[in-house]
Short mmCIF file of C-alpha atoms in Angstrom, two decimals:
data_model
loop_
_atom_site.label_atom_id
_atom_site.label_comp_id
_atom_site.label_asym_id
_atom_site.label_seq_id
_atom_site.Cartn_x
_atom_site.Cartn_y
_atom_site.Cartn_z
CA MET U 1122 -0.24 -0.16 -0.21
CA ASN U 1123 1.35 3.12 -0.90
CA CYS U 1124 1.87 5.66 1.97
CA LEU U 1125 2.81 8.61 3.36
CA GLU U 1126 3.92 8.63 6.64
CA VAL U 1127 3.19 11.40 9.17
CA LEU U 1128 5.36 11.66 12.10
CA GLU U 1129 5.33 14.27 14.48
CA THR U 1130 8.58 15.64 15.49
CA ALA U 1131 9.81 17.97 17.62
CA GLN U 1132 9.83 20.24 15.47
CA GLY U 1133 6.20 19.52 13.80
CA LYS U 1134 4.70 16.92 11.31
CA GLU U 1135 7.45 15.03 9.35
CA ILE U 1136 6.22 13.22 6.52
CA THR U 1137 8.02 9.40 5.39
CA GLY U 1138 6.81 7.64 2.42
CA PRO U 1139 7.30 4.82 0.16
CA CYS U 1140 12.00 4.81 -1.19
CA VAL U 1141 10.27 6.69 -4.80
CA LEU U 1142 12.01 9.05 -6.80
CA HIS U 1143 9.42 11.67 -6.76
CA ARG U 1144 10.57 14.72 -9.02
CA ASP U 1145 8.28 16.96 -7.64
CA ILE U 1146 5.73 18.44 -5.29
CA PHE U 1147 2.66 20.20 -5.05
CA PRO U 1148 0.24 21.57 -2.80
CA SER U 1149 -3.60 22.31 -3.43
CA VAL U 1150 -5.07 25.75 -2.67
CA ALA U 1151 -5.66 24.86 0.52
CA CYS U 1152 -2.94 22.99 1.22
CA THR U 1153 -5.55 19.42 2.19
CA ARG U 1154 -3.94 17.80 -0.84
CA LEU U 1155 -0.77 17.19 -2.50
CA ALA U 1156 0.34 16.22 -5.73
CA THR U 1157 3.51 13.80 -6.21
CA ALA U 1158 4.96 13.53 -9.81
CA SER U 1159 6.97 9.89 -9.52
CA MET U 1160 10.31 8.64 -12.26
CA ASP U 1161 7.79 5.16 -11.21
CA SER U 1162 5.74 6.12 -13.89
CA THR U 1163 2.75 7.31 -11.67
CA ALA U 1164 1.40 10.54 -9.72
CA ARG U 1165 -0.23 10.50 -7.17
CA ILE U 1166 -3.15 12.79 -4.83
CA TRP U 1167 -2.13 12.39 -1.55
CA ASP U 1168 -4.09 13.45 2.00
CA VAL U 1169 -1.89 16.00 3.78
CA GLU U 1170 -3.13 15.19 7.31
CA THR U 1171 -3.17 10.84 7.11
CA GLY U 1172 -0.12 10.53 4.20
CA LYS U 1173 -2.57 8.29 2.45
CA VAL U 1174 -3.70 7.69 -1.01
CA LEU U 1175 -5.92 9.33 -2.95
CA ARG U 1176 -5.83 8.64 -5.88
CA GLU U 1177 -3.08 6.64 -7.83
CA LEU U 1178 -2.76 8.05 -12.06
CA LYS U 1179 -0.67 5.74 -14.35
CA THR U 1180 1.23 7.12 -16.54
CA GLN U 1181 3.55 5.07 -19.85
CA ALA U 1182 6.66 6.82 -18.38
CA GLY U 1183 8.34 8.62 -15.36
CA ASN U 1184 6.75 11.85 -14.61
CA ARG U 1185 8.58 15.08 -13.81
CA CYS U 1186 5.60 17.34 -12.79
CA ALA U 1187 2.16 17.99 -10.83
CA SER U 1188 0.24 20.79 -11.15
CA PHE U 1189 -3.55 20.98 -9.68
CA ALA U 1190 -5.17 23.69 -11.72
CA THR U 1191 -7.22 26.11 -10.32
CA GLY U 1192 -9.87 24.36 -8.01
CA ASP U 1193 -8.04 21.37 -7.97
CA LYS U 1194 -10.69 19.79 -10.65
CA ARG U 1195 -7.72 18.91 -12.64
CA ILE U 1196 -4.16 18.15 -12.61
CA ALA U 1197 -1.16 18.24 -15.45
CA VAL U 1198 1.04 16.11 -15.70
CA LEU U 1199 4.69 16.40 -17.45
CA THR U 1200 5.38 12.75 -18.93
CA ASP U 1201 8.87 11.94 -20.24
CA GLN U 1202 9.17 10.52 -23.86
CA TRP U 1203 9.04 7.16 -23.66
CA GLY U 1204 9.14 5.13 -26.93
CA ASP U 1205 8.98 7.19 -30.01
CA GLN U 1206 6.50 8.49 -28.09
CA PRO U 1207 7.25 12.76 -27.13
CA CYS U 1208 7.20 14.46 -24.33
CA CYS U 1209 3.66 14.72 -23.02
CA ILE U 1210 0.82 17.21 -20.97
CA GLN U 1211 -1.64 14.01 -19.85
CA ILE U 1212 -4.67 15.89 -18.02
CA PHE U 1213 -6.68 14.03 -15.33
CA ASP U 1214 -9.67 14.53 -13.51
CA THR U 1215 -9.21 14.23 -9.55
CA GLU U 1216 -12.68 12.83 -9.08
CA SER U 1217 -13.18 10.17 -11.61
CA GLY U 1218 -12.05 8.40 -14.83
CA GLU U 1219 -9.31 6.05 -14.94
CA GLY U 1220 -7.23 7.41 -17.96
CA PRO U 1221 -6.71 11.36 -18.73
CA VAL U 1222 -9.09 13.29 -20.43
CA MET U 1223 -6.52 15.12 -22.55
CA ARG U 1224 -2.92 14.92 -24.37
CA ILE U 1225 -1.03 17.16 -25.31
CA PRO U 1226 1.96 15.69 -26.58
CA MET U 1227 5.60 17.69 -27.48
CA ASP U 1228 6.84 18.44 -30.91
CA VAL U 1229 9.50 15.83 -31.90
CA GLY U 1230 12.54 16.94 -31.73
CA VAL U 1231 11.55 19.28 -29.29
CA ALA U 1232 14.14 19.76 -26.23
CA LYS U 1233 12.65 17.77 -23.16
CA ALA U 1234 10.39 19.98 -21.29
CA THR U 1235 10.63 20.73 -17.14
CA ARG U 1236 7.98 22.03 -16.50
CA ALA U 1237 4.47 22.65 -16.68
CA LEU U 1238 1.87 24.73 -14.61
CA TRP U 1239 -1.68 25.98 -15.62
CA GLY U 1240 -1.90 29.72 -15.96
CA PRO U 1241 -5.13 32.02 -14.81
CA LEU U 1242 -8.76 30.39 -14.54
CA ASN U 1243 -7.31 27.09 -16.20
CA LYS U 1244 -7.29 28.41 -19.30
CA LYS U 1245 -3.44 27.99 -20.39
CA LEU U 1246 -0.58 25.79 -19.11
CA LEU U 1247 3.05 26.76 -19.73
CA VAL U 1248 5.75 24.65 -19.96
CA SER U 1249 10.08 25.30 -19.87
CA ASN U 1250 12.22 23.03 -21.20
CA GLU U 1251 16.12 22.09 -21.53
CA SER U 1252 16.81 24.53 -24.35
CA GLY U 1253 15.41 27.24 -22.86
CA GLY U 1254 12.20 27.74 -24.18
CA LEU U 1255 8.61 28.94 -22.91
CA LEU U 1256 5.62 27.20 -24.32
CA SER U 1257 1.62 28.93 -24.06
CA TYR U 1258 -0.93 25.75 -24.73
CA ASP U 1259 -3.68 26.36 -24.84
CA ALA U 1260 -5.83 24.28 -22.01
CA ALA U 1261 -9.26 23.57 -24.25
CA SER U 1262 -7.72 22.82 -27.95
CA GLY U 1263 -4.04 22.01 -26.77
CA GLU U 1264 -2.98 23.89 -29.43
CA CYS U 1265 0.82 26.15 -29.03
CA LEU U 1266 -0.41 29.77 -29.06
CA ILE U 1267 3.34 30.99 -27.96
CA GLU U 1268 7.14 29.88 -27.88
CA ARG U 1269 10.03 32.10 -27.27
CA CYS U 1270 13.59 30.95 -26.32
CA ASP U 1271 15.52 33.44 -24.15
CA PHE U 1272 17.73 31.69 -22.19
CA GLU U 1273 20.88 30.38 -23.98
CA GLN U 1274 20.28 26.78 -21.67
CA GLU U 1275 18.18 24.56 -19.37
CA ILE U 1276 15.32 26.52 -17.40
CA PRO U 1277 14.84 23.93 -13.66
CA ASP U 1278 12.35 26.33 -12.20
CA PHE U 1279 8.84 29.09 -13.22
CA THR U 1280 7.16 30.10 -10.29
CA PHE U 1281 4.33 32.58 -10.61
CA SER U 1282 2.93 35.34 -8.62
CA GLN U 1283 0.54 35.22 -6.21
CA ASP U 1284 -1.93 36.69 -8.27
CA LEU U 1285 -1.11 34.59 -11.92
CA MET U 1286 -0.71 38.08 -12.88
CA THR U 1287 3.90 37.87 -14.09
CA PHE U 1288 5.69 34.70 -13.21
CA ILE U 1289 10.02 34.22 -12.65
CA VAL U 1290 12.03 32.15 -14.56
CA ALA U 1291 15.09 30.64 -13.49
CA SER U 1292 17.45 29.27 -15.90
CA LYS U 1293 20.95 27.61 -15.95
CA ASP U 1294 22.89 30.42 -17.91
CA HIS U 1295 22.62 32.56 -14.94
CA THR U 1296 19.95 34.14 -15.17
CA ALA U 1297 16.71 34.47 -14.15
CA MET U 1298 13.62 36.91 -15.76
CA LEU U 1299 9.80 37.97 -14.72
CA TYR U 1300 7.34 37.47 -17.43
CA ASP U 1301 4.08 39.01 -18.01
CA THR U 1302 2.04 35.58 -17.71
CA GLU U 1303 -0.85 36.60 -20.44
CA THR U 1304 1.84 37.37 -23.51
CA LEU U 1305 4.58 36.05 -22.95
CA GLU U 1306 7.11 39.11 -22.93
CA PRO U 1307 10.19 39.54 -20.49
CA ILE U 1308 9.86 41.69 -17.92
CA ARG U 1309 12.47 42.22 -15.69
CA LYS U 1310 16.00 40.40 -16.12
CA TYR U 1311 17.74 39.31 -13.06
CA VAL U 1312 21.87 38.41 -13.85
CA SER U 1313 23.86 36.51 -11.02
CA ASP U 1314 27.39 34.56 -11.33
CA ARG U 1315 25.43 31.26 -10.87
CA PRO U 1316 23.43 28.91 -12.26
CA ILE U 1317 20.62 29.12 -11.38
CA ASN U 1318 18.03 26.71 -9.70
CA SER U 1319 14.94 28.50 -8.77
CA ALA U 1320 13.33 31.99 -8.30
CA ALA U 1321 10.80 33.00 -6.37
CA ILE U 1322 8.31 36.25 -6.32
CA SER U 1323 7.22 37.87 -2.93
CA PRO U 1324 3.79 37.95 -2.28
CA LEU U 1325 4.47 41.60 -0.01
CA MET U 1326 7.83 43.28 -1.02
CA ASP U 1327 8.71 44.03 -4.27
CA HIS U 1328 11.25 41.43 -4.72
CA VAL U 1329 12.23 38.70 -5.80
CA VAL U 1330 15.10 35.38 -4.57
CA ILE U 1331 17.17 33.42 -6.62
CA GLY U 1332 18.91 30.55 -5.79
CA GLY U 1333 21.40 27.09 -7.37
CA GLY U 1334 24.58 27.20 -7.27
CA GLN U 1335 28.01 25.47 -8.64
CA ASP U 1336 26.65 21.72 -10.64
CA ALA U 1337 26.23 19.28 -7.24
CA SER U 1338 28.81 16.59 -8.74
CA ALA U 1339 31.89 19.79 -8.07
CA VAL U 1340 29.74 20.20 -4.46
CA THR U 1341 32.52 18.26 -2.48
CA THR U 1342 35.73 19.83 -3.84
CA THR U 1343 34.56 23.28 -2.89
CA ALA U 1344 33.63 25.76 0.04
CA GLY U 1345 30.29 26.75 0.98
CA ARG U 1346 30.77 29.99 0.81
CA SER U 1347 33.53 30.21 -2.87
CA GLY U 1348 30.32 27.41 -4.28
CA ARG U 1349 28.55 30.14 -4.55
CA PHE U 1350 24.96 28.39 -2.55
CA GLN U 1351 23.53 31.62 -1.09
CA ALA U 1352 19.92 33.19 -1.85
CA LEU U 1353 20.07 35.97 -3.33
CA PHE U 1354 17.51 38.77 -3.42
CA TYR U 1355 17.14 41.53 -5.99
CA HIS U 1356 14.44 44.30 -6.10
CA LYS U 1357 11.73 43.12 -8.36
CA ILE U 1358 11.25 46.64 -10.53
CA PHE U 1359 15.37 48.14 -10.14
CA GLU U 1360 16.88 44.60 -10.60
CA HIS U 1361 20.25 45.07 -8.30
CA GLU U 1362 20.63 42.99 -5.79
CA ILE U 1363 20.03 44.02 -2.20
CA GLY U 1364 21.43 41.01 0.12
CA SER U 1365 21.59 37.11 0.09
CA VAL U 1366 21.10 34.97 3.31
CA GLN U 1367 23.38 31.85 3.63
CA GLY U 1368 22.80 28.71 5.29
CA HIS U 1369 23.30 25.75 2.00
CA PHE U 1370 26.29 23.84 1.64
CA GLY U 1371 25.81 22.92 -1.58
CA PRO U 1372 23.18 23.99 -4.92
CA ILE U 1373 19.94 25.60 -3.50
CA ASN U 1374 17.47 23.53 -5.72
CA SER U 1375 14.19 25.05 -5.06
CA LEU U 1376 12.95 28.29 -3.03
CA ALA U 1377 9.19 29.82 -2.13
CA PHE U 1378 7.77 32.14 -0.03
CA ASN U 1379 5.15 32.09 2.27
CA PRO U 1380 1.73 33.40 1.34
CA ASP U 1381 2.14 36.19 3.85
CA GLY U 1382 5.75 37.51 2.93
CA ARG U 1383 7.41 37.18 6.25
CA SER U 1384 9.38 34.55 6.28
CA PHE U 1385 10.33 32.00 2.82
CA THR U 1386 11.74 28.26 2.69
CA SER U 1387 14.94 26.77 0.64
CA GLY U 1388 15.85 23.11 -0.27
CA GLY U 1389 19.24 22.25 -0.75
CA GLU U 1390 21.50 19.30 -2.76
CA ASP U 1391 22.56 19.64 0.79
CA GLY U 1392 19.70 17.64 2.54
CA TYR U 1393 17.94 20.38 4.28
CA VAL U 1394 15.29 22.58 4.16
CA ARG U 1395 15.42 25.55 5.35
CA VAL U 1396 12.66 28.50 6.39
CA HIS U 1397 13.96 31.76 7.30
CA HIS U 1398 12.33 34.13 9.21
CA PHE U 1399 12.39 37.52 7.66
CA ASP U 1400 13.40 40.67 10.55
CA PRO U 1401 11.66 43.37 11.00
CA GLU U 1402 14.29 45.70 9.31
CA TYR U 1403 13.50 43.58 5.57
CA PHE U 1404 10.55 45.07 5.75
CA SER U 1405 11.86 48.89 5.91
CA LEU U 1406 14.37 48.14 2.63
CA GLU U 1407 12.66 50.19 -1.00
#
């Protein structure tokens, strides 16, 4: 039986599960359910309180990403290429049905997709890929509406602002960019001195945070400071760096702000997830 075990610890709840490589986790808006994308050709929907599997969705290959649509009635699963079949987005009903209600295949020969998220009102699906490209698909017809490539290397991650009107893209080419969700036009660019694995937009301040660092394969020969594993803060409008937060001794792979904007969380290759609470002085920064 598939089960995420919920353990009470001194620090709070800890959830553990089977030894399966989960490439992505995505909570529902109310945080009562959790979607996971796994390399064992399944995506699962879990009950956060009990850790039990509510639904197991079978796919033909390993999955890179799973995301709930607004309202949590559907889930989009990004599935890797298998055989002569290209990467595709498979859309499942979260309450009923065995197979997907829709498949959106990526064009053959196009770089492998890395992430797929629902846009505002579930009208579009935004997709990133390993060649630095961004694509916008109509969620009803599967038609590719917009395709552009502004990065020289892979896009590991992108995340929306709280109102879904903009999103920020992290790239291995040492840059992150802020985009308009509707047009996919770039708005701002943030340049760093390291590969960027993740980025997030503050819901409270005009700030963005980006993180990454030296490739994990070389971490054992590099000190934490020279590996550039800090989380970097930039002014969202003026694009300049305003500060950094240390702590990890491996590349940062994931970043997220608390919905109230008063803290942020970072997950690193060093095996630690760190919750950072801002000092009062932070909120006086311009």
